[in-house]
């Protein structure tokens, strides 16, 4: 006759085995979900300044301030196993030594939460919808024609993974270990991401041409090469503006935080 402790151990062992097999199935099932991300990045303004890039900097150095437009559709990265997606933009430029890898600096990043992360479901949500609980709200009364203005309907919630930024300011300044950035050539902006699932392995940026089954690589997501402007004088500022028409103030459409 087994003791109570042995029975508890058997039940717990069976539970962990089922949970582990279920987690593996969920992690592998995302391979059948198609992915086709696309993005477009355009430079709007680049400015090189000589000074202290941060309040805690103890020396003056050259740093770049880049404004950009971003139009990305990463909605296909979200599926039943996606918790959130970490997105960033890097500025890449050649190193001083030809044998060294190119230098990279992140100028902007954001966290895109999935719908289930924004609207978590709890057992209380199912309990309060039961008819005998009585927590359902009464239907709204019809508005009387008293000449009052009609309240506009709320805007629809944005789709997770859709990013639209216009003339956006960077979160971080670009600095270099040498302290010099002016007249740097062949600078490009690239979009990258990291998908964080509920269970399973993390997945990173797949560039165009790096297809894996039904997962397609990123279409676009890289700006045209540009040069950083040169400084004039000892503490001057020089900027390069690339935009069409009249400059517009920075604005961004709602993005899933």
PDB file of C-alpha atoms in Angstrom, residues 8-120:
ATOM      1  CA  UNK A   8       1.351  13.069  -3.920  1.00  0.00           C
ATOM      2  CA  UNK A   9       4.730  12.625  -5.613  1.00  0.00           C
ATOM      3  CA  UNK A  10       3.180  10.511  -8.380  1.00  0.00           C
ATOM      4  CA  UNK A  11       0.444  13.071  -9.016  1.00  0.00           C
ATOM      5  CA  UNK A  12       2.933  15.934  -9.038  1.00  0.00           C
ATOM      6  CA  UNK A  13       5.274  14.034 -11.384  1.00  0.00           C
ATOM      7  CA  UNK A  14       2.420  13.310 -13.787  1.00  0.00           C
ATOM      8  CA  UNK A  15       1.322  16.967 -13.694  1.00  0.00           C
ATOM      9  CA  UNK A  16       4.815  18.297 -14.457  1.00  0.00           C
ATOM     10  CA  UNK A  17       5.212  15.815 -17.326  1.00  0.00           C
ATOM     11  CA  UNK A  18       1.930  16.907 -18.920  1.00  0.00           C
ATOM     12  CA  UNK A  19       2.779  20.596 -18.405  1.00  0.00           C
ATOM     13  CA  UNK A  20       6.236  20.135 -19.937  1.00  0.00           C
ATOM     14  CA  UNK A  21       4.863  18.311 -23.006  1.00  0.00           C
ATOM     15  CA  UNK A  22       2.177  20.971 -23.454  1.00  0.00           C
ATOM     16  CA  UNK A  23       4.775  23.752 -23.274  1.00  0.00           C
ATOM     17  CA  UNK A  24       6.898  22.038 -25.929  1.00  0.00           C
ATOM     18  CA  UNK A  25       3.860  21.647 -28.196  1.00  0.00           C
ATOM     19  CA  UNK A  26       2.923  25.330 -27.813  1.00  0.00           C
ATOM     20  CA  UNK A  27       6.515  26.479 -28.427  1.00  0.00           C
ATOM     21  CA  UNK A  28       6.795  24.408 -31.642  1.00  0.00           C
ATOM     22  CA  UNK A  29       3.301  25.219 -32.916  1.00  0.00           C
ATOM     23  CA  UNK A  30       4.299  28.803 -33.756  1.00  0.00           C
ATOM     24  CA  UNK A  31       6.363  27.479 -36.653  1.00  0.00           C
ATOM     25  CA  UNK A  32       3.141  27.000 -38.641  1.00  0.00           C
ATOM     26  CA  UNK A  33       2.119  30.668 -38.136  1.00  0.00           C
ATOM     27  CA  UNK A  34       3.267  32.729 -41.155  1.00  0.00           C
ATOM     28  CA  UNK A  35       5.413  35.828 -40.566  1.00  0.00           C
ATOM     29  CA  UNK A  36       5.994  38.577 -43.121  1.00  0.00           C
ATOM     30  CA  UNK A  37       7.215  41.743 -41.356  1.00  0.00           C
ATOM     31  CA  UNK A  38       7.891  44.909 -43.328  1.00  0.00           C
ATOM     32  CA  UNK A  39       9.191  48.350 -42.443  1.00  0.00           C
ATOM     33  CA  UNK A  40      10.339  51.629 -43.969  1.00  0.00           C
ATOM     34  CA  UNK A  41      12.811  54.045 -42.331  1.00  0.00           C
ATOM     35  CA  UNK A  42      13.611  57.495 -43.678  1.00  0.00           C
ATOM     36  CA  UNK A  43      15.998  60.111 -42.348  1.00  0.00           C
ATOM     37  CA  UNK A  44      14.426  63.492 -41.563  1.00  0.00           C
ATOM     38  CA  UNK A  45      17.141  65.445 -39.782  1.00  0.00           C
ATOM     39  CA  UNK A  46      20.662  64.831 -38.500  1.00  0.00           C
ATOM     40  CA  UNK A  47      22.577  67.227 -36.291  1.00  0.00           C
ATOM     41  CA  UNK A  48      26.125  66.976 -34.918  1.00  0.00           C
ATOM     42  CA  UNK A  49      26.930  68.903 -31.744  1.00  0.00           C
ATOM     43  CA  UNK A  50      30.080  69.219 -29.674  1.00  0.00           C
ATOM     44  CA  UNK A  51      29.372  69.292 -25.961  1.00  0.00           C
ATOM     45  CA  UNK A  52      28.328  66.999 -23.132  1.00  0.00           C
ATOM     46  CA  UNK A  53      25.834  64.422 -24.472  1.00  0.00           C
ATOM     47  CA  UNK A  54      24.666  63.544 -20.929  1.00  0.00           C
ATOM     48  CA  UNK A  55      24.455  65.500 -17.721  1.00  0.00           C
ATOM     49  CA  UNK A  56      26.925  63.118 -16.101  1.00  0.00           C
ATOM     50  CA  UNK A  57      29.516  63.367 -18.901  1.00  0.00           C
ATOM     51  CA  UNK A  58      32.846  64.694 -17.674  1.00  0.00           C
ATOM     52  CA  UNK A  59      34.187  65.814 -21.061  1.00  0.00           C
ATOM     53  CA  UNK A  60      33.043  67.509 -24.231  1.00  0.00           C
ATOM     54  CA  UNK A  61      32.705  65.317 -27.291  1.00  0.00           C
ATOM     55  CA  UNK A  62      30.873  65.173 -30.590  1.00  0.00           C
ATOM     56  CA  UNK A  63      27.486  63.493 -30.626  1.00  0.00           C
ATOM     57  CA  UNK A  64      24.727  63.124 -33.211  1.00  0.00           C
ATOM     58  CA  UNK A  65      21.014  63.799 -32.895  1.00  0.00           C
ATOM     59  CA  UNK A  66      18.962  61.984 -35.560  1.00  0.00           C
ATOM     60  CA  UNK A  67      15.271  62.396 -36.379  1.00  0.00           C
ATOM     61  CA  UNK A  68      13.517  59.812 -38.515  1.00  0.00           C
ATOM     62  CA  UNK A  69      10.253  58.497 -39.959  1.00  0.00           C
ATOM     63  CA  UNK A  70       9.246  54.905 -39.234  1.00  0.00           C
ATOM     64  CA  UNK A  71       6.397  52.982 -40.838  1.00  0.00           C
ATOM     65  CA  UNK A  72       6.465  49.333 -39.749  1.00  0.00           C
ATOM     66  CA  UNK A  73       4.035  46.423 -39.868  1.00  0.00           C
ATOM     67  CA  UNK A  74       5.150  43.785 -37.356  1.00  0.00           C
ATOM     68  CA  UNK A  75       1.669  42.439 -36.666  1.00  0.00           C
ATOM     69  CA  UNK A  76       2.559  39.041 -38.129  1.00  0.00           C
ATOM     70  CA  UNK A  77       5.055  38.546 -35.284  1.00  0.00           C
ATOM     71  CA  UNK A  78       2.143  38.320 -32.830  1.00  0.00           C
ATOM     72  CA  UNK A  79       0.481  34.947 -32.358  1.00  0.00           C
ATOM     73  CA  UNK A  80      -0.984  32.854 -29.530  1.00  0.00           C
ATOM     74  CA  UNK A  81       2.454  32.443 -27.929  1.00  0.00           C
ATOM     75  CA  UNK A  82       3.730  36.026 -28.207  1.00  0.00           C
ATOM     76  CA  UNK A  83       4.016  37.948 -24.951  1.00  0.00           C
ATOM     77  CA  UNK A  84       5.743  41.074 -26.219  1.00  0.00           C
ATOM     78  CA  UNK A  85       8.134  42.296 -28.910  1.00  0.00           C
ATOM     79  CA  UNK A  86      11.123  44.516 -28.182  1.00  0.00           C
ATOM     80  CA  UNK A  87      11.864  46.821 -31.131  1.00  0.00           C
ATOM     81  CA  UNK A  88      14.845  49.097 -31.702  1.00  0.00           C
ATOM     82  CA  UNK A  89      16.580  51.208 -34.349  1.00  0.00           C
ATOM     83  CA  UNK A  90      20.354  51.170 -34.663  1.00  0.00           C
ATOM     84  CA  UNK A  91      22.639  53.616 -36.443  1.00  0.00           C
ATOM     85  CA  UNK A  92      25.470  51.719 -38.143  1.00  0.00           C
ATOM     86  CA  UNK A  93      28.641  53.288 -39.527  1.00  0.00           C
ATOM     87  CA  UNK A  94      32.096  51.964 -40.505  1.00  0.00           C
ATOM     88  CA  UNK A  95      34.829  51.722 -37.874  1.00  0.00           C
ATOM     89  CA  UNK A  96      38.134  53.566 -38.180  1.00  0.00           C
ATOM     90  CA  UNK A  97      40.021  50.338 -38.756  1.00  0.00           C
ATOM     91  CA  UNK A  98      39.055  48.452 -41.937  1.00  0.00           C
ATOM     92  CA  UNK A  99      39.509  45.111 -40.150  1.00  0.00           C
ATOM     93  CA  UNK A 100      37.200  46.059 -37.266  1.00  0.00           C
ATOM     94  CA  UNK A 101      33.428  45.384 -37.388  1.00  0.00           C
ATOM     95  CA  UNK A 102      31.128  48.377 -38.000  1.00  0.00           C
ATOM     96  CA  UNK A 103      30.086  50.489 -35.043  1.00  0.00           C
ATOM     97  CA  UNK A 104      26.443  50.379 -33.945  1.00  0.00           C
ATOM     98  CA  UNK A 105      24.438  52.570 -31.571  1.00  0.00           C
ATOM     99  CA  UNK A 106      20.763  52.335 -30.617  1.00  0.00           C
ATOM    100  CA  UNK A 107      18.899  55.613 -31.064  1.00  0.00           C
ATOM    101  CA  UNK A 108      15.327  54.448 -30.317  1.00  0.00           C
ATOM    102  CA  UNK A 109      13.540  51.454 -28.779  1.00  0.00           C
ATOM    103  CA  UNK A 110      10.088  50.421 -27.633  1.00  0.00           C
ATOM    104  CA  UNK A 111       8.169  47.467 -26.180  1.00  0.00           C
ATOM    105  CA  UNK A 112       5.099  46.255 -28.089  1.00  0.00           C
ATOM    106  CA  UNK A 113       2.773  44.259 -25.857  1.00  0.00           C
ATOM    107  CA  UNK A 114       0.381  41.642 -27.200  1.00  0.00           C
ATOM    108  CA  UNK A 115      -3.381  41.914 -26.781  1.00  0.00           C
ATOM    109  CA  UNK A 116      -3.380  39.317 -24.023  1.00  0.00           C
ATOM    110  CA  UNK A 117      -0.684  41.293 -22.220  1.00  0.00           C
ATOM    111  CA  UNK A 118      -2.677  44.521 -22.462  1.00  0.00           C
ATOM    112  CA  UNK A 119      -5.949  42.832 -21.466  1.00  0.00           C
ATOM    113  CA  UNK A 120      -5.068  40.004 -19.083  1.00  0.00           C
TER     114      UNK A 120
END
